[in-house]
PDB file of C-alpha atoms in Angstrom:
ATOM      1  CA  UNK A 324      51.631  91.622   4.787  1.00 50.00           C
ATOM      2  CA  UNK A 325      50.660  88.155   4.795  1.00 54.00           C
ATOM      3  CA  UNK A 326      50.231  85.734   1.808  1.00 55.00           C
ATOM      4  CA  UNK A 327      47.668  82.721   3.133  1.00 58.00           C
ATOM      5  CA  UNK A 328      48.268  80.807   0.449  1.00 57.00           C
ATOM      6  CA  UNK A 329      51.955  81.345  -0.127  1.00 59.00           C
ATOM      7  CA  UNK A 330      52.451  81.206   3.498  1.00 59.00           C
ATOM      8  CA  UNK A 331      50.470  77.691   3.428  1.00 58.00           C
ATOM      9  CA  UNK A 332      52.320  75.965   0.818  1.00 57.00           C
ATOM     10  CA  UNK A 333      56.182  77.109   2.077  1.00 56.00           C
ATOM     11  CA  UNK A 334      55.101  75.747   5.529  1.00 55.00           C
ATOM     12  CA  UNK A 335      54.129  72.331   3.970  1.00 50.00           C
ATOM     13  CA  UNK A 336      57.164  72.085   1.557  1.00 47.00           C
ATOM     14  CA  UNK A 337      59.663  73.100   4.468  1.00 46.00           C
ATOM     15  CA  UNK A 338      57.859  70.209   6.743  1.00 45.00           C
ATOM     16  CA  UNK A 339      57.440  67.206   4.251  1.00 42.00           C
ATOM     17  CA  UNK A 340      58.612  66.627   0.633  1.00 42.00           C
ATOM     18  CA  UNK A 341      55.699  65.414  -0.063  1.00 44.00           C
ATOM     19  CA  UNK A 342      54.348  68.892  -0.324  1.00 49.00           C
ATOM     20  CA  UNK A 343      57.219  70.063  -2.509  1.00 61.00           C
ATOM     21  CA  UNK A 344      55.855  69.044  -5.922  1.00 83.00           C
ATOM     22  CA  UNK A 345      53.489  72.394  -7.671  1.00 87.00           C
ATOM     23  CA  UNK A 346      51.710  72.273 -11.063  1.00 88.00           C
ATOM     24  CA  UNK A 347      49.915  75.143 -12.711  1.00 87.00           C
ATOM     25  CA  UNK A 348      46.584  74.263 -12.654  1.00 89.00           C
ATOM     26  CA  UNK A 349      44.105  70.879 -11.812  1.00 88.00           C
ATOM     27  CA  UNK A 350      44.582  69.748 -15.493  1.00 91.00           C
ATOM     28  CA  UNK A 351      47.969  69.758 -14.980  1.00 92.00           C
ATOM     29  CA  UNK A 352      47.271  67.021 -11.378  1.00 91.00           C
ATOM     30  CA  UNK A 353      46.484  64.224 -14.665  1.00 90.00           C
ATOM     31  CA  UNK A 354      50.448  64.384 -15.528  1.00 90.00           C
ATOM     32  CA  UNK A 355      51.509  62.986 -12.289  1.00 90.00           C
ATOM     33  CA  UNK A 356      51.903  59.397 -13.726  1.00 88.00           C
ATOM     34  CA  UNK A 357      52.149  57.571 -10.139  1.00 89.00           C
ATOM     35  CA  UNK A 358      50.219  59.296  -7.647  1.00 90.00           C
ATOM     36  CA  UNK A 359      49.426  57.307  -4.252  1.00 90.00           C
ATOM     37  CA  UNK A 360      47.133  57.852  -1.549  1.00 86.00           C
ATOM     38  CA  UNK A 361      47.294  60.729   0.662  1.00 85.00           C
ATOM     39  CA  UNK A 362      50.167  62.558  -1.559  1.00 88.00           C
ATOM     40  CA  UNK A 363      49.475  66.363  -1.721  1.00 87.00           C
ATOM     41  CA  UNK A 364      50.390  68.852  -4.776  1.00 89.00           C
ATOM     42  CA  UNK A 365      49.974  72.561  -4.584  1.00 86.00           C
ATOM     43  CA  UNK A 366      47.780  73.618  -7.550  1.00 86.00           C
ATOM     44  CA  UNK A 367      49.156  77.657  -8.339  1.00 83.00           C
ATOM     45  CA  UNK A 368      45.524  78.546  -9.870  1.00 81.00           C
ATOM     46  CA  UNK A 369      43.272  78.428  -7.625  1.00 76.00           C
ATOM     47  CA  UNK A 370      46.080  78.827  -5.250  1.00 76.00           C
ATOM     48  CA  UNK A 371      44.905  75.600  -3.435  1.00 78.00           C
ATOM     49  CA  UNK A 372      46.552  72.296  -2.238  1.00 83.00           C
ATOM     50  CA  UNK A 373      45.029  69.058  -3.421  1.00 86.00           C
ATOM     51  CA  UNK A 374      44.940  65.514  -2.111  1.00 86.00           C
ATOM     52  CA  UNK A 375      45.189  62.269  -4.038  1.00 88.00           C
ATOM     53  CA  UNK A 376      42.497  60.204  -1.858  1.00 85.00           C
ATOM     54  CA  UNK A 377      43.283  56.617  -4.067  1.00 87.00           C
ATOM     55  CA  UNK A 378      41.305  57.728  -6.974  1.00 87.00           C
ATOM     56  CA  UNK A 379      41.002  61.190  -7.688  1.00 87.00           C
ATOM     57  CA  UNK A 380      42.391  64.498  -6.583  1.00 89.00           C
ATOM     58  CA  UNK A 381      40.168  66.867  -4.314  1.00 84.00           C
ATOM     59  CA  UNK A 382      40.844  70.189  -2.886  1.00 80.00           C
ATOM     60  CA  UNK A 383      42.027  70.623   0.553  1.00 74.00           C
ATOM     61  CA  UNK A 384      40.071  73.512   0.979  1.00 63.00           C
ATOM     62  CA  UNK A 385      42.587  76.147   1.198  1.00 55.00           C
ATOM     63  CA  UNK A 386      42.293  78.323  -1.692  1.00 61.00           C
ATOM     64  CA  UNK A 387      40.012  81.163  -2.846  1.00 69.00           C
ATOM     65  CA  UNK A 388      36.313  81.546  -3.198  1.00 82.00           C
ATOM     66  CA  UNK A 389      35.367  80.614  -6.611  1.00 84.00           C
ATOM     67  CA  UNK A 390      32.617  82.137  -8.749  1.00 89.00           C
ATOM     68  CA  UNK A 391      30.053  80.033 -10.203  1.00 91.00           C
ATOM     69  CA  UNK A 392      26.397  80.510 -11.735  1.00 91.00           C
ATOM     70  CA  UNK A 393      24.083  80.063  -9.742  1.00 90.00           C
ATOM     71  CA  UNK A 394      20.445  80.433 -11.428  1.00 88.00           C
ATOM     72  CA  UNK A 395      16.952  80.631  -9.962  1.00 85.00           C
ATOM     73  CA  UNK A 396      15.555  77.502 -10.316  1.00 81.00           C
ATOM     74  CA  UNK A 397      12.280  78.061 -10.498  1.00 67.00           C
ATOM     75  CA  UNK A 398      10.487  79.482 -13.961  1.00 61.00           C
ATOM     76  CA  UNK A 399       7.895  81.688 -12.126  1.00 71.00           C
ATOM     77  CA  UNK A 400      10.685  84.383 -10.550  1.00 80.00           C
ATOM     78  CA  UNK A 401      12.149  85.945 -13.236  1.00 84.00           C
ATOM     79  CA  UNK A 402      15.807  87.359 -12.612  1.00 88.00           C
ATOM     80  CA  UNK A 403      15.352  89.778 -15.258  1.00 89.00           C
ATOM     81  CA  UNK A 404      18.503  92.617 -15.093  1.00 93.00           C
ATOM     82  CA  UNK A 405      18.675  91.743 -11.377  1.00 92.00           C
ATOM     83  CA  UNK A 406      22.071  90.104 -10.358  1.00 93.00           C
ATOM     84  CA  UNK A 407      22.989  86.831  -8.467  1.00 94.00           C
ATOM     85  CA  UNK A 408      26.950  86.755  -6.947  1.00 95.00           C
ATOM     86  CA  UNK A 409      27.727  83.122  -6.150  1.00 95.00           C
ATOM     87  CA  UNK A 410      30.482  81.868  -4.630  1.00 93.00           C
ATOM     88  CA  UNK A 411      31.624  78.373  -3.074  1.00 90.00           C
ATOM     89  CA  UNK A 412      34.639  76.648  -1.937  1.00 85.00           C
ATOM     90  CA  UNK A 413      35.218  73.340  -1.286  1.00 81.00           C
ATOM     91  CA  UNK A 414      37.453  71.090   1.060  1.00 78.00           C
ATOM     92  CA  UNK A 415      37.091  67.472   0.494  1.00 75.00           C
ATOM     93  CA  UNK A 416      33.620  66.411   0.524  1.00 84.00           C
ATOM     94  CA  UNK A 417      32.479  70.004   2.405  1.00 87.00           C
ATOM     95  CA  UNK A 418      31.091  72.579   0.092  1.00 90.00           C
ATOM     96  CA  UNK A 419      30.937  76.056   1.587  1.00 91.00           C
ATOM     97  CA  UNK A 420      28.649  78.731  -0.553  1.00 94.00           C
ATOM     98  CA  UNK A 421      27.183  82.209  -0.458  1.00 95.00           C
ATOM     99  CA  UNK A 422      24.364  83.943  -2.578  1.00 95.00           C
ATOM    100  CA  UNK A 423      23.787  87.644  -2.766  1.00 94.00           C
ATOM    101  CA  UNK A 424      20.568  88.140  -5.175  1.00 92.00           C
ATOM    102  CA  UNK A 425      19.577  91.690  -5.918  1.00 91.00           C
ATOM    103  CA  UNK A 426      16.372  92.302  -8.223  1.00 90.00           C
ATOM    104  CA  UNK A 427      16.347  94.986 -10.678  1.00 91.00           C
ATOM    105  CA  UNK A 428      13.753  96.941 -12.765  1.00 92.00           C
ATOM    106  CA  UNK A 429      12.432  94.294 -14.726  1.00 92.00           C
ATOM    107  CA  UNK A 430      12.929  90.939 -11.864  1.00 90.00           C
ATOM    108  CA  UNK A 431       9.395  89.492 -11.569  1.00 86.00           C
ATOM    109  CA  UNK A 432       8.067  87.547  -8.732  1.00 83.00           C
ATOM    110  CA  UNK A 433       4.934  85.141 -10.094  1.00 79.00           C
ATOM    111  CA  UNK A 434       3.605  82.455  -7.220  1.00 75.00           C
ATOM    112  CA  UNK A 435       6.422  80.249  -6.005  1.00 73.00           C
ATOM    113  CA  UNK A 436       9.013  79.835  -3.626  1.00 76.00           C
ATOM    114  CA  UNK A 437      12.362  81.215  -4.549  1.00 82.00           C
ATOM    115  CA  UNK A 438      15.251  79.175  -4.762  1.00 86.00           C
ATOM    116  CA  UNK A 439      19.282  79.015  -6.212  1.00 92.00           C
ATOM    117  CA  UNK A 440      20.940  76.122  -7.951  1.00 93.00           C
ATOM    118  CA  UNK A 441      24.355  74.751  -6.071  1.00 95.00           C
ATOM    119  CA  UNK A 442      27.852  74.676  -7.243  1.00 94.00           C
ATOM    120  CA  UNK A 443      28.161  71.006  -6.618  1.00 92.00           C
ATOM    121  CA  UNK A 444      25.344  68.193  -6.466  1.00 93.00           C
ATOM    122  CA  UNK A 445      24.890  67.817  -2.924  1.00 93.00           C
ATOM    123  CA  UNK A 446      23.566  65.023  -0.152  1.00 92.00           C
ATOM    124  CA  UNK A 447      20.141  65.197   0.876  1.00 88.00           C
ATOM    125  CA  UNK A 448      19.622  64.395   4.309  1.00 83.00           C
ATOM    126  CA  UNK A 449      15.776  63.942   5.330  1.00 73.00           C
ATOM    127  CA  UNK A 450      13.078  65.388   3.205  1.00 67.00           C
ATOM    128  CA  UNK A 451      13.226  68.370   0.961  1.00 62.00           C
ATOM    129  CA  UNK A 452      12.798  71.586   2.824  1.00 58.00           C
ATOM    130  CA  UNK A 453      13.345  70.012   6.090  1.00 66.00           C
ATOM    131  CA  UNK A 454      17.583  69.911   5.432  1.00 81.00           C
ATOM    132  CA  UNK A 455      19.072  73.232   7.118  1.00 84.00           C
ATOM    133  CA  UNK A 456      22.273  74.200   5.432  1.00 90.00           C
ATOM    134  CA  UNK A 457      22.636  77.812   6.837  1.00 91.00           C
ATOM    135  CA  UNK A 458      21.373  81.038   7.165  1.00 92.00           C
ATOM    136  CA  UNK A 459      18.893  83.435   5.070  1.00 90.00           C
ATOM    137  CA  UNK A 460      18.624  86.770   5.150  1.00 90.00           C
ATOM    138  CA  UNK A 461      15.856  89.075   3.680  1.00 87.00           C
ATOM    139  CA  UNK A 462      14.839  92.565   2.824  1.00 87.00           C
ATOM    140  CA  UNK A 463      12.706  94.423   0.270  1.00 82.00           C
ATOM    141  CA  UNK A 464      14.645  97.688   0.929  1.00 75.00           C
ATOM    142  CA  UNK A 465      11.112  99.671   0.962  1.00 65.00           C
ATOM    143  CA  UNK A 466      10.657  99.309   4.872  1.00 65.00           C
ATOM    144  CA  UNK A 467      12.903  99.128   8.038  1.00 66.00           C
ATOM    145  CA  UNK A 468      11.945  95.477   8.299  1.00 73.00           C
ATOM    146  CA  UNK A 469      14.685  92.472   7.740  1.00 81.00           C
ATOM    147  CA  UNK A 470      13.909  88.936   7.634  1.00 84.00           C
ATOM    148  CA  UNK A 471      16.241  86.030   8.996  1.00 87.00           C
ATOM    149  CA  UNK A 472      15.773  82.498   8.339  1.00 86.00           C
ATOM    150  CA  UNK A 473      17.808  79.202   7.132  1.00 88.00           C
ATOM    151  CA  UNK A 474      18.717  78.413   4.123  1.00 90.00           C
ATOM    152  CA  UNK A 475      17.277  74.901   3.396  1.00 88.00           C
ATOM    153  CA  UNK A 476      17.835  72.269   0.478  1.00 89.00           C
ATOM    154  CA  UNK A 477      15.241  71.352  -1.028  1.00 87.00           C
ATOM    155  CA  UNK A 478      16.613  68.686  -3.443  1.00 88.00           C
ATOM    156  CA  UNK A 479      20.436  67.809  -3.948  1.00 91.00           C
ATOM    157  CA  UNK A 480      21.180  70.443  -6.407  1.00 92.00           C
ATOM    158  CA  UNK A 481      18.690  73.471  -4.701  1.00 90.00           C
ATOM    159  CA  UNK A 482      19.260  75.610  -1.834  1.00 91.00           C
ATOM    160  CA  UNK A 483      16.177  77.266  -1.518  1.00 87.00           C
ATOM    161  CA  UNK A 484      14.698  80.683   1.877  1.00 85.00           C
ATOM    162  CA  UNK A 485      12.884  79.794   5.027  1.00 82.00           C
ATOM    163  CA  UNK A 486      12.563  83.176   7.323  1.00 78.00           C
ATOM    164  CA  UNK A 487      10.852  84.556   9.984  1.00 71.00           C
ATOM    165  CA  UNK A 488       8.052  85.591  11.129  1.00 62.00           C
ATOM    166  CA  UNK A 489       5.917  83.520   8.712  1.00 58.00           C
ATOM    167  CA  UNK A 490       8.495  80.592   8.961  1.00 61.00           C
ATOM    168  CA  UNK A 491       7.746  79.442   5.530  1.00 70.00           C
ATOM    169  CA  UNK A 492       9.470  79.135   2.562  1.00 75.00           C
ATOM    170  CA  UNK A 493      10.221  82.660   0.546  1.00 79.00           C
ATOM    171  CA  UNK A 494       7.519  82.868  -2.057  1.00 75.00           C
ATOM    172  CA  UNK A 495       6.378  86.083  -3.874  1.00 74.00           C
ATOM    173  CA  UNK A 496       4.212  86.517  -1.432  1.00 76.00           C
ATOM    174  CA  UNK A 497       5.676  85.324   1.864  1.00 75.00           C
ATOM    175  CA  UNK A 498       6.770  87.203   4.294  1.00 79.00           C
ATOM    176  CA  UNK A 499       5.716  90.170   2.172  1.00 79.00           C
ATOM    177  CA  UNK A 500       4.864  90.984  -1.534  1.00 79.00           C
ATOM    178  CA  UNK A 501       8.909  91.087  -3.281  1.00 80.00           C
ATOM    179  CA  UNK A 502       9.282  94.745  -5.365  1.00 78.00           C
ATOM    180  CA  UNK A 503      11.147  94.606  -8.234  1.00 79.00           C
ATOM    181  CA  UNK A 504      14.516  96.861  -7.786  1.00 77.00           C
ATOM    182  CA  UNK A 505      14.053  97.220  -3.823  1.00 81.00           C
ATOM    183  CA  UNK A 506      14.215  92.942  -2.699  1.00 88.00           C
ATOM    184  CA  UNK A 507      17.388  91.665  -1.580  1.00 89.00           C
ATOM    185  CA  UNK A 508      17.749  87.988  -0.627  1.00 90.00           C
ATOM    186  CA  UNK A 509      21.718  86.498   0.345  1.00 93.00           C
ATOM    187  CA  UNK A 510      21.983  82.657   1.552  1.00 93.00           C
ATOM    188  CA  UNK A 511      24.887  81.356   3.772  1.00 95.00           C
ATOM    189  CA  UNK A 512      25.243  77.324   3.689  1.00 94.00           C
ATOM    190  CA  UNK A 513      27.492  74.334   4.323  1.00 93.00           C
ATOM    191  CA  UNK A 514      26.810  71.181   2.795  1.00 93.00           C
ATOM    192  CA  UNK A 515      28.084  67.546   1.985  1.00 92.00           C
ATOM    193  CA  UNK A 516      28.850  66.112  -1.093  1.00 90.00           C
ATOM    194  CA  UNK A 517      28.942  62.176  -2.656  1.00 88.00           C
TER     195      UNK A 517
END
């Protein structure tokens, strides 16, 4: 069986002794009185290896997906007893995310498009709903028809659904009229951040 992690940090330690040094946790990476630029600690939980860049520790981006809230952003959907999984991981100044939303009984879709708040305040590249981040993917579980699109951001801290065939944002409406307990929406999407 294979431990990526494990396997990760004996390869680095066995390499450079650099790599040797482990804390517990990234609280811990603020007792290391003298760190310089470019020196790497292995951080046990998350199970990821962190780099001192001259100022401040950042992940290398080898540890697990990490939960995180992610909310919809906008007061006229209505999550109700639907669920939202959200997950990210980060390496350096690359954020890596996914978004499964599934609407339950009592989710309501009012007018609006339909969009999820980021782990990490992002960079916005061009203008708002013209950044592509990833993919979109969309059903409303009552017909045999899926919708596939790009997740774009719409402002540094919102990824928000484009899909086909309208090509338009994801609104109640668009590209059909969202049931509650039957719509399913998940977002891929790699972005920079400051």
């Amino acid at each position: 069986p294979h431990n990526g992690p494990g396997q990760i940090q004996q390869a680095l330690e066995s390499v450079d002794s650099r790599y040797g040094l482990t804390v517990a946790n990234v609280a811990a990476l603020a007792t290391i009185t003298t760190p310089f630029a470019g020196m790497q600690v292995w951080v046990t939980t998350p199970g990821d290896l962190y780099t001192y860049n001259g100022s401040a520790w950042v992940p290398s981006g080898y540890g697990a997906w990490i939960d995180y809230s992610s909310t919809i952003t906008l007061s006229n959907i209505t999550k109700g007893n639907g669920t939202i999984v959200a997950k990210y991981r980060r390496s350096d100044k690359t954020v890596d995310g996914r978004i499964n939303f599934a609407a339950g009984s009592t989710t309501s879709f009012a007018a609006g498009a339909l969009g999820f708040s980021l782990p990490i305040t992002g960079v916005l590249y061009g203008s708002a709903t013209s950044d592509c981040v990833g993919t979109a993917y969309a059903d409303n579980n009552t017909s045999a028809t899926h919708y596939a699109g790009a997740a774009l951001m719409s402002s540094t801290t919102t990824v928000i659904m484009q899909v086909a065939p309208a090509v338009n944002v994801v609104t109640n409406t668009i590209p059909v009229t969202w049931t509650a307990s039957n719509a399913h929406f998940s977002l891929f999407f790699t972005y920079e951040v400051p």
